[in-house]
Amino acid sequence: MRAIPLLFYTIFLFSNLNATTISLRVHSNDSLKVNLAIKGDPKQPVYILHKNNLTDDEEILKIVSKDQKGIQDLFLPKAQAPLLYLKYAESTLPLYIDRNNNDLKVEIDLTKKLPSIKFFGDGKYVNQYLLEKKQVIEESDLDLKELYSMSQNEFINYNNQVKQKINDVRKIYFNRIKDYNFKTFDSLDVDAYFLIKNIIYADYHNHFTQEKVQPISTINDIQITKFEITEMCLLSQNCVNLIDMYIANEIRTDSAYTWGKDVEKEINFYFNKKLSIAKTLFANNNVSMFFLTKTLLSASNSGRTDFFNANLDHIEKNNGAHKFLDYAMERQHSLEHLAKGKDAPHIQLISMSGEKISLKDDIGKIIYLNIWSPACSASVNELDNLNELTESFTDTTNYSFINIYIDSDLGELNRFLASKKLNGKNVILENPEDFKSQYFIRTTPRYIIIDKDGKILDPFAPRPSSPKISQVLKDQH
C-alpha cells in the first residue's frame, strides 16, 4: 500500500479549519476505538479533530502528546463519526470512521524525512481513497489568479483533468468500499467542489483580467434537491457552502430585498427570509433543521440575541427536540450567566514560570482574554494581529491582555513561544474543565472583554483583526 506524504492542504475549496471546539468527556459506551501507532519521535502533539459544519468550528476530540509513543487505543465519541481529521504539525488529514467500525488502525511513520500514514483494518480502503483524492487536489491546486485567469475552455479542460484523476483513484478503491453512504457523500462533495468553481469563475475571471465572460454555471443551475437526498451532504463543507450560496441568492432575488437604505431593517429581513427558506426548501427534515439552526447561530454571532431566543423557542415548539438544536439550546442557557454586566466567573491561572495567579489580580483594568490553541489555524493567524493590538495599548495600568493557552501544557507553551512572539500575559489554566464550563468555551479562538469592575462586557468580543476592537477597548477607558 502506498504511503501518502503528510503535506498540508485544505481539501475543500472554502474549508478553512478556522476554529476549534473544546470537546467534552467521552463515555466508553458511546465511543469508537481507533488503534494509533506512532513510529519515531513526534516533535509535536497529534490531534484528532471533528469539523462541525453547523458552527464552523473544529472540535478537539483527542490530544496525543509528543511523549505518547508506540501503539495505543484512542476512544472517540461515536456521535462525531464518521468524518474526523488527524492533525500533526502543519498537516491536516481526513479520517473516516464508520459508526459500526471498531477495527481501524492508523500508523504514522515519523522515521523518514517526510512523515507518512497508512491504514489497516475495515476502514483502510475508504481512508486510503480520501488521502489519494486529497493528494490529487493538492497536486492540481493553483494560485487563484493563475486558475481564474485561464480562458473558459482552458479552465473547463483543466478541471475535467482533475475530475478524471479523481475518477482514476475511485476505480482503484470503490469496488472494495461497501459503504454506500460514503460513496454518496463523496459524489456530492466532489460535485459541489467543481460546481462552486464553475459558478464563481466569471466573477473571478473578470476580477483578475478585467474581461467579461459568460458564466460556466449559475446558482440557478443548482439542482438543490440532489444535495439534500441524504444527511451525509452535511459532512461536506463544499455542499454546505453551495447550499448557503443558493439560499443567499434566493434572498437577493426577492423583490422585497433592498440594500443600502436601512441596514438594520435589511439585516432583519435577511435573517427572517433565511429562516423562511430553510423551513420550506428542504424535504429532508434533518437538512432543514441544520440550516434553521445555522441561521440562528449566525444571528446570535451578529449580536441579535432577541432574534435568536425568540426563533429558537418557536422552532423547538413547532419541530420538537432535535440534535442540531442541542448546541443552540446549550448556548442559550450557558450565556445567561455571561450576559453583559454579570460578574466574570473567577478562574485560577498558571504563569509561564509556574506561578499561580488569579484573574482577580487584574480587576481595575480592562481585560481582553484571548483563548487559543496551536491546533487551531485561526488562533495562530490572529497572534500577529494581537501583537499589533497590544502595541497600541501600552498603558498597562488600565489594560491587561491575557492569552490563555487552552491545551494547558506549560512545556508546549514555552516551546511554542520560543519561536513565536506573543505580547501580553501568557498563561495556562489550573482547572481547564471548570474554565470551559464557566465561560462556555466550545471554540477557539475566543475573545472575552471584562471591565474594570470585573463584570462581563462582551462574552464574544471582536477578534484582534476586527476594525472594531480598538475603539471598543478605548471606549471603556
Short mmCIF file of C-alpha atoms in Angstrom, two decimals:
data_model
loop_
_atom_site.label_atom_id
_atom_site.label_comp_id
_atom_site.label_asym_id
_atom_site.label_seq_id
_atom_site.Cartn_x
_atom_site.Cartn_y
_atom_site.Cartn_z
CA MET A 1 0.00 0.00 0.00
CA ARG A 2 1.30 3.42 -0.90
CA ALA A 3 2.02 5.78 1.98
CA ILE A 4 0.91 9.35 1.30
CA PRO A 5 3.19 12.23 2.44
CA LEU A 6 1.58 14.39 5.10
CA LEU A 7 1.60 17.60 3.06
CA PHE A 8 -0.71 20.33 4.31
CA TYR A 9 -3.72 21.07 2.14
CA THR A 10 -7.27 22.04 2.96
CA ILE A 11 -9.24 19.54 0.94
CA PHE A 12 -12.26 21.73 0.44
CA LEU A 13 -12.14 24.90 -1.65
CA PHE A 14 -13.64 27.15 1.01
CA SER A 15 -12.92 24.99 4.06
CA ASN A 16 -10.64 26.91 6.42
CA LEU A 17 -10.14 24.86 9.55
CA ASN A 18 -10.55 28.11 11.35
CA ALA A 19 -11.88 27.45 14.81
CA THR A 20 -11.53 24.73 17.35
CA THR A 21 -14.24 23.38 19.60
CA ILE A 22 -13.19 22.12 23.01
CA SER A 23 -14.55 18.61 23.41
CA LEU A 24 -16.47 17.08 26.29
CA ARG A 25 -15.61 13.84 28.04
CA VAL A 26 -16.20 10.59 26.10
CA HIS A 27 -18.00 7.69 27.75
CA SER A 28 -16.92 4.22 26.72
CA ASN A 29 -20.43 3.04 25.89
CA ASP A 30 -20.87 5.62 23.13
CA SER A 31 -17.33 5.68 21.77
CA LEU A 32 -15.36 4.22 18.89
CA LYS A 33 -11.94 2.69 19.24
CA VAL A 34 -9.11 3.59 16.89
CA ASN A 35 -5.71 1.96 17.21
CA LEU A 36 -2.93 4.54 16.68
CA ALA A 37 0.70 3.55 16.15
CA ILE A 38 3.40 6.24 16.07
CA LYS A 39 6.79 5.17 14.75
CA GLY A 40 9.64 7.51 15.58
CA ASP A 41 9.83 10.56 17.80
CA PRO A 42 6.98 13.06 17.35
CA LYS A 43 8.07 16.69 17.62
CA GLN A 44 4.54 17.95 18.29
CA PRO A 45 1.25 16.53 19.62
CA VAL A 46 -1.12 14.60 17.36
CA TYR A 47 -4.68 15.94 17.38
CA ILE A 48 -7.89 14.16 16.39
CA LEU A 49 -10.39 16.81 15.29
CA HIS A 50 -14.04 16.96 14.30
CA LYS A 51 -15.09 19.59 11.77
CA ASN A 52 -18.51 20.93 12.71
CA ASN A 53 -20.10 22.47 9.63
CA LEU A 54 -23.05 23.67 11.72
CA THR A 55 -20.95 26.00 13.85
CA ASP A 56 -17.92 26.33 11.52
CA ASP A 57 -15.79 25.06 14.37
CA GLU A 58 -13.37 22.23 14.94
CA GLU A 59 -13.60 20.02 17.95
CA ILE A 60 -10.51 18.63 19.63
CA LEU A 61 -11.54 15.07 20.42
CA LYS A 62 -8.16 13.77 21.46
CA ILE A 63 -4.68 15.14 22.07
CA VAL A 64 -1.84 12.64 21.88
CA SER A 65 1.16 14.37 23.42
CA LYS A 66 4.54 14.06 21.81
CA ASP A 67 5.65 11.88 24.75
CA GLN A 68 3.00 9.23 23.98
CA LYS A 69 4.89 6.98 21.57
CA GLY A 70 4.24 3.48 20.32
CA ILE A 71 0.83 1.83 19.99
CA GLN A 72 -2.30 2.93 21.84
CA ASP A 73 -6.09 2.75 21.61
CA LEU A 74 -7.96 6.04 21.26
CA PHE A 75 -11.63 6.24 22.22
CA LEU A 76 -13.55 8.83 20.24
CA PRO A 77 -17.20 9.92 20.55
CA LYS A 78 -19.41 7.88 18.25
CA ALA A 79 -21.70 10.87 17.79
CA GLN A 80 -18.93 12.76 15.94
CA ALA A 81 -18.29 9.98 13.43
CA PRO A 82 -17.86 9.32 10.58
CA LEU A 83 -15.69 12.18 9.23
CA LEU A 84 -12.89 13.36 11.51
CA TYR A 85 -9.44 14.83 10.91
CA LEU A 86 -5.96 13.95 12.08
CA LYS A 87 -3.59 16.87 12.56
CA TYR A 88 0.16 16.68 13.04
CA ALA A 89 2.36 19.77 12.72
CA GLU A 90 1.13 21.60 9.59
CA SER A 91 -0.72 18.62 8.16
CA THR A 92 -4.47 18.04 8.49
CA LEU A 93 -5.80 14.80 7.01
CA PRO A 94 -9.33 13.38 6.68
CA LEU A 95 -10.12 10.37 8.85
CA TYR A 96 -13.29 8.41 8.10
CA ILE A 97 -14.56 6.11 10.86
CA ASP A 98 -17.82 4.27 10.33
CA ARG A 99 -20.01 4.20 13.45
CA ASN A 100 -20.17 0.41 13.23
CA ASN A 101 -16.42 0.00 12.84
CA ASN A 102 -14.09 -0.52 15.78
CA ASP A 103 -11.29 -2.05 13.74
CA LEU A 104 -9.49 0.92 12.20
CA LYS A 105 -5.74 1.04 12.71
CA VAL A 106 -3.68 4.13 11.83
CA GLU A 107 0.10 4.08 11.56
CA ILE A 108 2.07 7.34 11.44
CA ASP A 109 5.71 6.87 10.45
CA LEU A 110 7.98 9.74 11.52
CA THR A 111 11.26 7.94 10.98
CA LYS A 112 11.78 9.32 7.47
CA LYS A 113 12.29 12.85 6.19
CA LEU A 114 8.67 13.04 5.01
CA PRO A 115 6.20 11.64 7.55
CA SER A 116 3.72 9.15 6.10
CA ILE A 117 0.50 7.47 7.12
CA LYS A 118 -1.01 4.03 6.47
CA PHE A 119 -4.34 2.47 7.37
CA PHE A 120 -5.25 -1.09 8.31
CA GLY A 121 -8.48 -2.84 9.23
CA ASP A 122 -12.01 -2.44 7.91
CA GLY A 123 -11.70 1.26 7.11
CA LYS A 124 -8.41 1.15 5.25
CA TYR A 125 -9.79 1.49 1.71
CA VAL A 126 -12.03 4.47 2.48
CA ASN A 127 -9.24 6.32 4.25
CA GLN A 128 -6.62 5.47 1.65
CA TYR A 129 -9.01 6.75 -1.03
CA LEU A 130 -9.54 10.02 0.86
CA LEU A 131 -5.80 10.54 1.15
CA GLU A 132 -5.16 9.88 -2.52
CA LYS A 133 -8.08 12.09 -3.56
CA LYS A 134 -6.62 14.79 -1.33
CA GLN A 135 -3.25 14.36 -2.99
CA VAL A 136 -4.83 14.73 -6.46
CA ILE A 137 -6.49 18.00 -5.45
CA GLU A 138 -3.33 19.17 -3.73
CA GLU A 139 -1.11 18.49 -6.73
CA SER A 140 -3.65 20.19 -9.02
CA ASP A 141 -4.11 23.24 -6.82
CA LEU A 142 -3.19 26.54 -8.46
CA ASP A 143 -2.92 30.09 -7.25
CA LEU A 144 -6.34 31.78 -7.54
CA LYS A 145 -5.06 34.28 -10.08
CA GLU A 146 -3.45 31.58 -12.20
CA LEU A 147 -6.57 29.41 -12.14
CA TYR A 148 -9.20 32.07 -12.79
CA SER A 149 -7.15 33.97 -15.38
CA MET A 150 -7.49 30.96 -17.69
CA SER A 151 -9.79 31.24 -20.67
CA GLN A 152 -13.10 29.48 -20.22
CA ASN A 153 -12.06 26.49 -22.35
CA GLU A 154 -8.73 26.19 -20.54
CA PHE A 155 -10.48 26.37 -17.18
CA ILE A 156 -13.04 23.69 -18.11
CA ASN A 157 -10.39 21.39 -19.58
CA TYR A 158 -8.16 21.79 -16.55
CA ASN A 159 -10.93 20.91 -14.11
CA ASN A 160 -12.00 17.98 -16.27
CA GLN A 161 -8.45 16.63 -15.98
CA VAL A 162 -8.65 16.89 -12.19
CA LYS A 163 -12.04 15.12 -12.24
CA GLN A 164 -10.57 12.33 -14.32
CA LYS A 165 -7.70 11.88 -11.87
CA ILE A 166 -10.19 11.60 -9.02
CA ASN A 167 -12.18 9.05 -11.02
CA ASP A 168 -8.99 7.07 -11.61
CA VAL A 169 -8.46 6.88 -7.86
CA ARG A 170 -12.09 5.83 -7.41
CA LYS A 171 -11.57 2.94 -9.82
CA ILE A 172 -8.81 1.62 -7.59
CA TYR A 173 -10.80 1.68 -4.37
CA PHE A 174 -14.56 1.91 -4.92
CA ASN A 175 -15.09 -1.77 -5.75
CA ARG A 176 -13.53 -2.52 -2.33
CA ILE A 177 -15.62 0.05 -0.45
CA LYS A 178 -19.01 -1.33 0.61
CA ASP A 179 -20.22 1.79 2.44
CA TYR A 180 -22.95 3.22 0.17
CA ASN A 181 -23.36 6.31 2.38
CA PHE A 182 -19.69 7.15 1.99
CA LYS A 183 -19.90 6.87 -1.80
CA THR A 184 -22.93 9.18 -1.78
CA PHE A 185 -21.09 11.69 0.40
CA ASP A 186 -18.03 11.60 -1.84
CA SER A 187 -20.10 12.07 -5.01
CA LEU A 188 -21.95 15.08 -3.55
CA ASP A 189 -18.74 16.58 -2.17
CA VAL A 190 -16.86 16.36 -5.47
CA ASP A 191 -19.85 17.63 -7.48
CA ALA A 192 -20.25 20.62 -5.15
CA TYR A 193 -16.50 21.33 -5.26
CA PHE A 194 -16.45 21.72 -9.04
CA LEU A 195 -19.86 23.39 -9.27
CA ILE A 196 -18.73 26.15 -6.89
CA LYS A 197 -15.63 26.67 -9.04
CA ASN A 198 -17.77 26.98 -12.17
CA ILE A 199 -20.25 29.37 -10.54
CA ILE A 200 -17.59 31.81 -9.34
CA TYR A 201 -15.44 31.56 -12.49
CA ALA A 202 -16.93 34.56 -14.36
CA ASP A 203 -16.63 36.97 -11.42
CA TYR A 204 -13.09 35.88 -10.53
CA HIS A 205 -12.00 35.95 -14.17
CA ASN A 206 -13.30 39.50 -14.51
CA HIS A 207 -11.56 40.47 -11.26
CA PHE A 208 -8.16 39.19 -12.39
CA THR A 209 -8.28 40.01 -16.12
CA GLN A 210 -10.91 42.78 -16.44
CA GLU A 211 -12.50 40.60 -19.17
CA LYS A 212 -16.21 39.88 -19.03
CA VAL A 213 -17.15 36.31 -19.91
CA GLN A 214 -20.32 34.25 -19.82
CA PRO A 215 -20.71 32.16 -16.64
CA ILE A 216 -19.95 28.46 -16.96
CA SER A 217 -22.73 27.75 -14.45
CA THR A 218 -25.05 29.91 -12.38
CA ILE A 219 -26.62 29.37 -8.99
CA ASN A 220 -29.92 28.79 -10.77
CA ASP A 221 -28.37 25.70 -12.34
CA ILE A 222 -28.08 24.02 -8.94
CA GLN A 223 -30.40 21.05 -8.58
CA ILE A 224 -30.79 21.70 -4.89
CA THR A 225 -32.81 18.55 -4.19
CA LYS A 226 -29.80 16.48 -5.24
CA PHE A 227 -27.81 17.88 -2.32
CA GLU A 228 -30.41 17.08 0.32
CA ILE A 229 -31.12 13.44 -0.53
CA THR A 230 -29.09 12.37 2.48
CA GLU A 231 -27.84 13.94 5.67
CA MET A 232 -24.37 12.86 4.55
CA CYS A 233 -24.24 16.05 2.45
CA LEU A 234 -23.91 17.97 5.72
CA LEU A 235 -20.49 16.40 6.30
CA SER A 236 -19.18 18.20 3.23
CA GLN A 237 -18.12 21.82 3.61
CA ASN A 238 -18.48 22.10 -0.16
CA CYS A 239 -22.15 21.03 -0.04
CA VAL A 240 -22.92 23.33 2.88
CA ASN A 241 -21.25 26.26 1.12
CA LEU A 242 -23.11 25.52 -2.10
CA ILE A 243 -26.50 25.41 -0.35
CA ASP A 244 -25.63 28.62 1.53
CA MET A 245 -24.86 30.26 -1.83
CA TYR A 246 -28.21 29.07 -3.18
CA ILE A 247 -30.14 30.44 -0.18
CA ALA A 248 -28.28 33.77 -0.31
CA ASN A 249 -29.17 34.10 -3.99
CA GLU A 250 -32.85 33.38 -3.21
CA ILE A 251 -32.76 36.25 -0.71
CA ARG A 252 -31.04 38.66 -3.11
CA THR A 253 -33.53 37.99 -5.88
CA ASP A 254 -36.56 38.54 -3.61
CA SER A 255 -38.43 41.65 -4.75
CA ALA A 256 -38.62 42.88 -1.14
CA TYR A 257 -34.85 42.77 -0.73
CA THR A 258 -33.07 46.12 -0.68
CA TRP A 259 -29.58 47.16 0.26
CA GLY A 260 -28.01 50.41 1.42
CA LYS A 261 -31.09 52.22 2.74
CA ASP A 262 -31.92 50.89 6.20
CA VAL A 263 -29.18 48.49 7.32
CA GLU A 264 -30.96 47.29 10.48
CA LYS A 265 -34.15 46.56 8.57
CA GLU A 266 -32.23 44.83 5.82
CA ILE A 267 -30.34 42.57 8.24
CA ASN A 268 -33.59 41.58 9.97
CA PHE A 269 -35.12 40.83 6.56
CA TYR A 270 -32.09 38.71 5.67
CA PHE A 271 -32.30 36.51 8.77
CA ASN A 272 -36.10 36.17 8.64
CA LYS A 273 -36.01 35.28 4.95
CA LYS A 274 -33.22 32.78 5.51
CA LEU A 275 -35.27 31.04 8.20
CA SER A 276 -38.30 31.01 5.91
CA ILE A 277 -36.32 29.40 3.07
CA ALA A 278 -34.79 26.79 5.38
CA LYS A 279 -38.27 25.82 6.60
CA THR A 280 -39.73 25.31 3.13
CA LEU A 281 -36.89 24.44 0.76
CA PHE A 282 -35.92 21.00 2.01
CA ALA A 283 -37.91 17.80 2.05
CA ASN A 284 -35.29 16.21 4.28
CA ASN A 285 -36.10 17.35 7.83
CA ASN A 286 -32.54 16.92 9.09
CA VAL A 287 -31.17 19.17 6.35
CA SER A 288 -33.90 21.71 7.07
CA MET A 289 -33.11 21.70 10.80
CA PHE A 290 -29.41 22.05 10.07
CA PHE A 291 -29.87 25.29 8.11
CA LEU A 292 -32.51 26.63 10.53
CA THR A 293 -30.09 26.17 13.42
CA LYS A 294 -27.14 27.50 11.40
CA THR A 295 -29.16 30.66 10.71
CA LEU A 296 -29.95 31.10 14.40
CA LEU A 297 -26.30 30.76 15.35
CA SER A 298 -25.30 33.24 12.66
CA ALA A 299 -27.83 35.75 14.01
CA SER A 300 -26.56 35.23 17.56
CA ASN A 301 -22.95 35.73 16.47
CA SER A 302 -24.09 39.02 14.91
CA GLY A 303 -25.40 40.18 18.27
CA ARG A 304 -29.09 39.58 17.54
CA THR A 305 -29.82 37.76 20.79
CA ASP A 306 -33.55 38.58 20.83
CA PHE A 307 -33.99 37.14 17.33
CA PHE A 308 -32.02 34.06 18.36
CA ASN A 309 -34.02 33.43 21.53
CA ALA A 310 -37.46 34.04 20.02
CA ASN A 311 -36.91 31.85 16.98
CA LEU A 312 -35.11 29.11 18.90
CA ASP A 313 -38.13 28.73 21.20
CA HIS A 314 -40.51 28.87 18.22
CA ILE A 315 -38.61 26.21 16.25
CA GLU A 316 -38.43 23.91 19.26
CA LYS A 317 -42.18 24.23 19.90
CA ASN A 318 -43.05 23.52 16.27
CA ASN A 319 -40.40 20.93 15.43
CA GLY A 320 -39.62 19.38 18.79
CA ALA A 321 -36.22 18.45 20.14
CA HIS A 322 -33.53 17.87 17.54
CA LYS A 323 -29.81 17.15 17.68
CA PHE A 324 -28.95 20.29 15.69
CA LEU A 325 -30.77 22.43 18.24
CA ASP A 326 -28.76 20.95 21.11
CA TYR A 327 -25.79 23.26 20.65
CA ALA A 328 -28.06 26.29 20.23
CA MET A 329 -30.02 25.38 23.38
CA GLU A 330 -26.80 24.85 25.33
CA ARG A 331 -25.50 28.19 24.11
CA GLN A 332 -28.71 29.95 25.16
CA HIS A 333 -28.67 28.56 28.70
CA SER A 334 -24.94 28.90 29.22
CA LEU A 335 -24.78 32.53 28.13
CA GLU A 336 -27.38 33.65 30.67
CA HIS A 337 -24.71 33.94 33.38
CA LEU A 338 -22.26 35.53 30.90
CA ALA A 339 -24.56 38.37 29.91
CA LYS A 340 -23.15 41.89 29.85
CA GLY A 341 -22.92 43.25 33.39
CA LYS A 342 -22.70 39.86 35.11
CA ASP A 343 -19.74 39.11 37.37
CA ALA A 344 -16.93 37.45 35.44
CA PRO A 345 -16.50 33.90 36.84
CA HIS A 346 -13.36 33.52 38.92
CA ILE A 347 -10.53 31.48 37.37
CA GLN A 348 -7.10 30.42 38.55
CA LEU A 349 -4.21 30.72 36.10
CA ILE A 350 -0.62 29.50 35.95
CA SER A 351 2.11 31.74 34.55
CA MET A 352 4.93 30.56 32.30
CA SER A 353 7.18 30.37 35.36
CA GLY A 354 4.69 28.02 37.03
CA GLU A 355 3.36 30.63 39.48
CA LYS A 356 -0.35 30.51 40.37
CA ILE A 357 -2.13 33.77 39.61
CA SER A 358 -5.76 34.88 39.56
CA LEU A 359 -7.96 36.75 37.13
CA LYS A 360 -8.93 38.90 40.13
CA ASP A 361 -5.38 40.28 40.18
CA ASP A 362 -6.26 42.40 37.14
CA ILE A 363 -9.54 43.85 38.41
CA GLY A 364 -9.32 47.60 37.97
CA LYS A 365 -8.10 47.11 34.40
CA ILE A 366 -9.93 46.40 31.16
CA ILE A 367 -9.13 42.75 30.47
CA TYR A 368 -9.01 41.25 27.00
CA LEU A 369 -8.91 37.45 27.13
CA ASN A 370 -7.52 35.53 24.16
CA ILE A 371 -8.36 31.81 24.39
CA TRP A 372 -6.26 29.99 21.81
CA SER A 373 -4.75 26.70 20.69
CA PRO A 374 -1.90 25.86 18.29
CA ALA A 375 -4.19 23.20 16.78
CA CYS A 376 -6.45 25.99 15.52
CA SER A 377 -5.13 27.80 12.46
CA ALA A 378 -7.33 30.85 13.09
CA SER A 379 -5.96 31.10 16.64
CA VAL A 380 -2.40 31.17 15.37
CA ASN A 381 -3.24 33.50 12.47
CA GLU A 382 -4.62 36.08 14.93
CA LEU A 383 -1.49 36.18 17.10
CA ASP A 384 0.28 38.77 14.94
CA ASN A 385 -2.88 40.90 14.98
CA LEU A 386 -2.97 40.57 18.76
CA ASN A 387 0.63 41.78 18.96
CA GLU A 388 -0.28 44.85 16.92
CA LEU A 389 -3.32 45.48 19.13
CA THR A 390 -1.32 45.28 22.37
CA GLU A 391 1.33 47.62 20.96
CA SER A 392 -1.34 50.28 20.53
CA PHE A 393 -2.47 49.83 24.17
CA THR A 394 0.77 50.17 26.12
CA ASP A 395 -0.97 51.59 29.23
CA THR A 396 -0.61 48.51 31.44
CA THR A 397 -2.24 50.31 34.40
CA ASN A 398 -5.56 50.36 32.56
CA TYR A 399 -5.36 47.45 30.13
CA SER A 400 -4.45 43.78 30.53
CA PHE A 401 -4.11 41.31 27.66
CA ILE A 402 -4.20 37.69 28.85
CA ASN A 403 -3.50 34.82 26.46
CA ILE A 404 -4.97 31.56 27.78
CA TYR A 405 -3.34 28.53 26.15
CA ILE A 406 -6.27 26.15 26.25
CA ASP A 407 -4.23 22.93 25.86
CA SER A 408 -2.83 23.59 29.37
CA ASP A 409 0.61 22.11 28.66
CA LEU A 410 3.16 24.54 30.07
CA GLY A 411 6.05 22.79 28.34
CA GLU A 412 4.37 23.01 24.93
CA LEU A 413 3.51 26.67 25.54
CA ASN A 414 7.11 27.52 26.37
CA ARG A 415 8.35 25.65 23.28
CA PHE A 416 5.84 27.47 21.05
CA LEU A 417 6.75 30.89 22.43
CA ALA A 418 10.45 30.17 21.99
CA SER A 419 9.90 30.65 18.26
CA LYS A 420 6.83 32.91 18.22
CA LYS A 421 6.44 36.30 19.88
CA LEU A 422 3.17 36.84 21.75
CA ASN A 423 2.61 40.04 23.71
CA GLY A 424 0.60 40.07 26.90
CA LYS A 425 0.38 37.72 29.85
CA ASN A 426 0.78 34.10 28.66
CA VAL A 427 -0.85 31.55 30.94
CA ILE A 428 -2.39 28.11 31.18
CA LEU A 429 -5.35 27.05 33.35
CA GLU A 430 -5.22 25.42 36.75
CA ASN A 431 -8.63 23.82 36.12
CA PRO A 432 -9.34 23.72 32.35
CA GLU A 433 -12.67 21.87 32.55
CA ASP A 434 -14.07 24.34 35.08
CA PHE A 435 -12.99 27.27 32.91
CA LYS A 436 -14.57 25.78 29.78
CA SER A 437 -17.81 25.22 31.65
CA GLN A 438 -17.91 28.63 33.37
CA TYR A 439 -17.12 30.60 30.22
CA PHE A 440 -18.90 28.35 27.71
CA ILE A 441 -15.67 27.68 25.83
CA ARG A 442 -16.53 25.43 22.93
CA THR A 443 -14.44 27.08 20.25
CA THR A 444 -11.12 28.73 19.69
CA PRO A 445 -10.21 31.38 19.00
CA ARG A 446 -12.48 33.02 21.57
CA TYR A 447 -12.17 36.54 22.92
CA ILE A 448 -13.79 37.98 26.06
CA ILE A 449 -13.71 41.53 27.46
CA ILE A 450 -14.07 42.13 31.21
CA ASP A 451 -14.48 45.68 32.50
CA LYS A 452 -12.64 47.43 35.35
CA ASP A 453 -15.22 46.27 37.90
CA GLY A 454 -14.77 42.61 36.98
CA LYS A 455 -18.03 42.50 35.04
CA ILE A 456 -18.57 40.82 31.68
CA LEU A 457 -18.51 43.44 28.94
CA ASP A 458 -18.61 41.09 25.92
CA PRO A 459 -18.50 37.26 26.15
CA PHE A 460 -17.94 37.04 22.37
CA ALA A 461 -15.69 40.02 21.76
CA PRO A 462 -14.31 41.03 18.34
CA ARG A 463 -11.09 39.37 17.18
CA PRO A 464 -7.82 41.32 17.21
CA SER A 465 -8.11 41.62 13.41
CA SER A 466 -11.51 43.30 13.68
CA PRO A 467 -11.56 47.03 12.82
CA LYS A 468 -13.96 47.48 15.77
CA ILE A 469 -11.82 46.17 18.60
CA SER A 470 -9.55 49.20 19.17
CA GLN A 471 -12.49 51.55 19.55
CA VAL A 472 -14.37 49.10 21.79
CA LEU A 473 -11.40 48.99 24.19
CA LYS A 474 -10.78 52.75 24.03
CA ASP A 475 -14.44 53.46 24.87
CA GLN A 476 -14.02 51.67 28.22
CA HIS A 477 -11.18 53.87 29.47
#
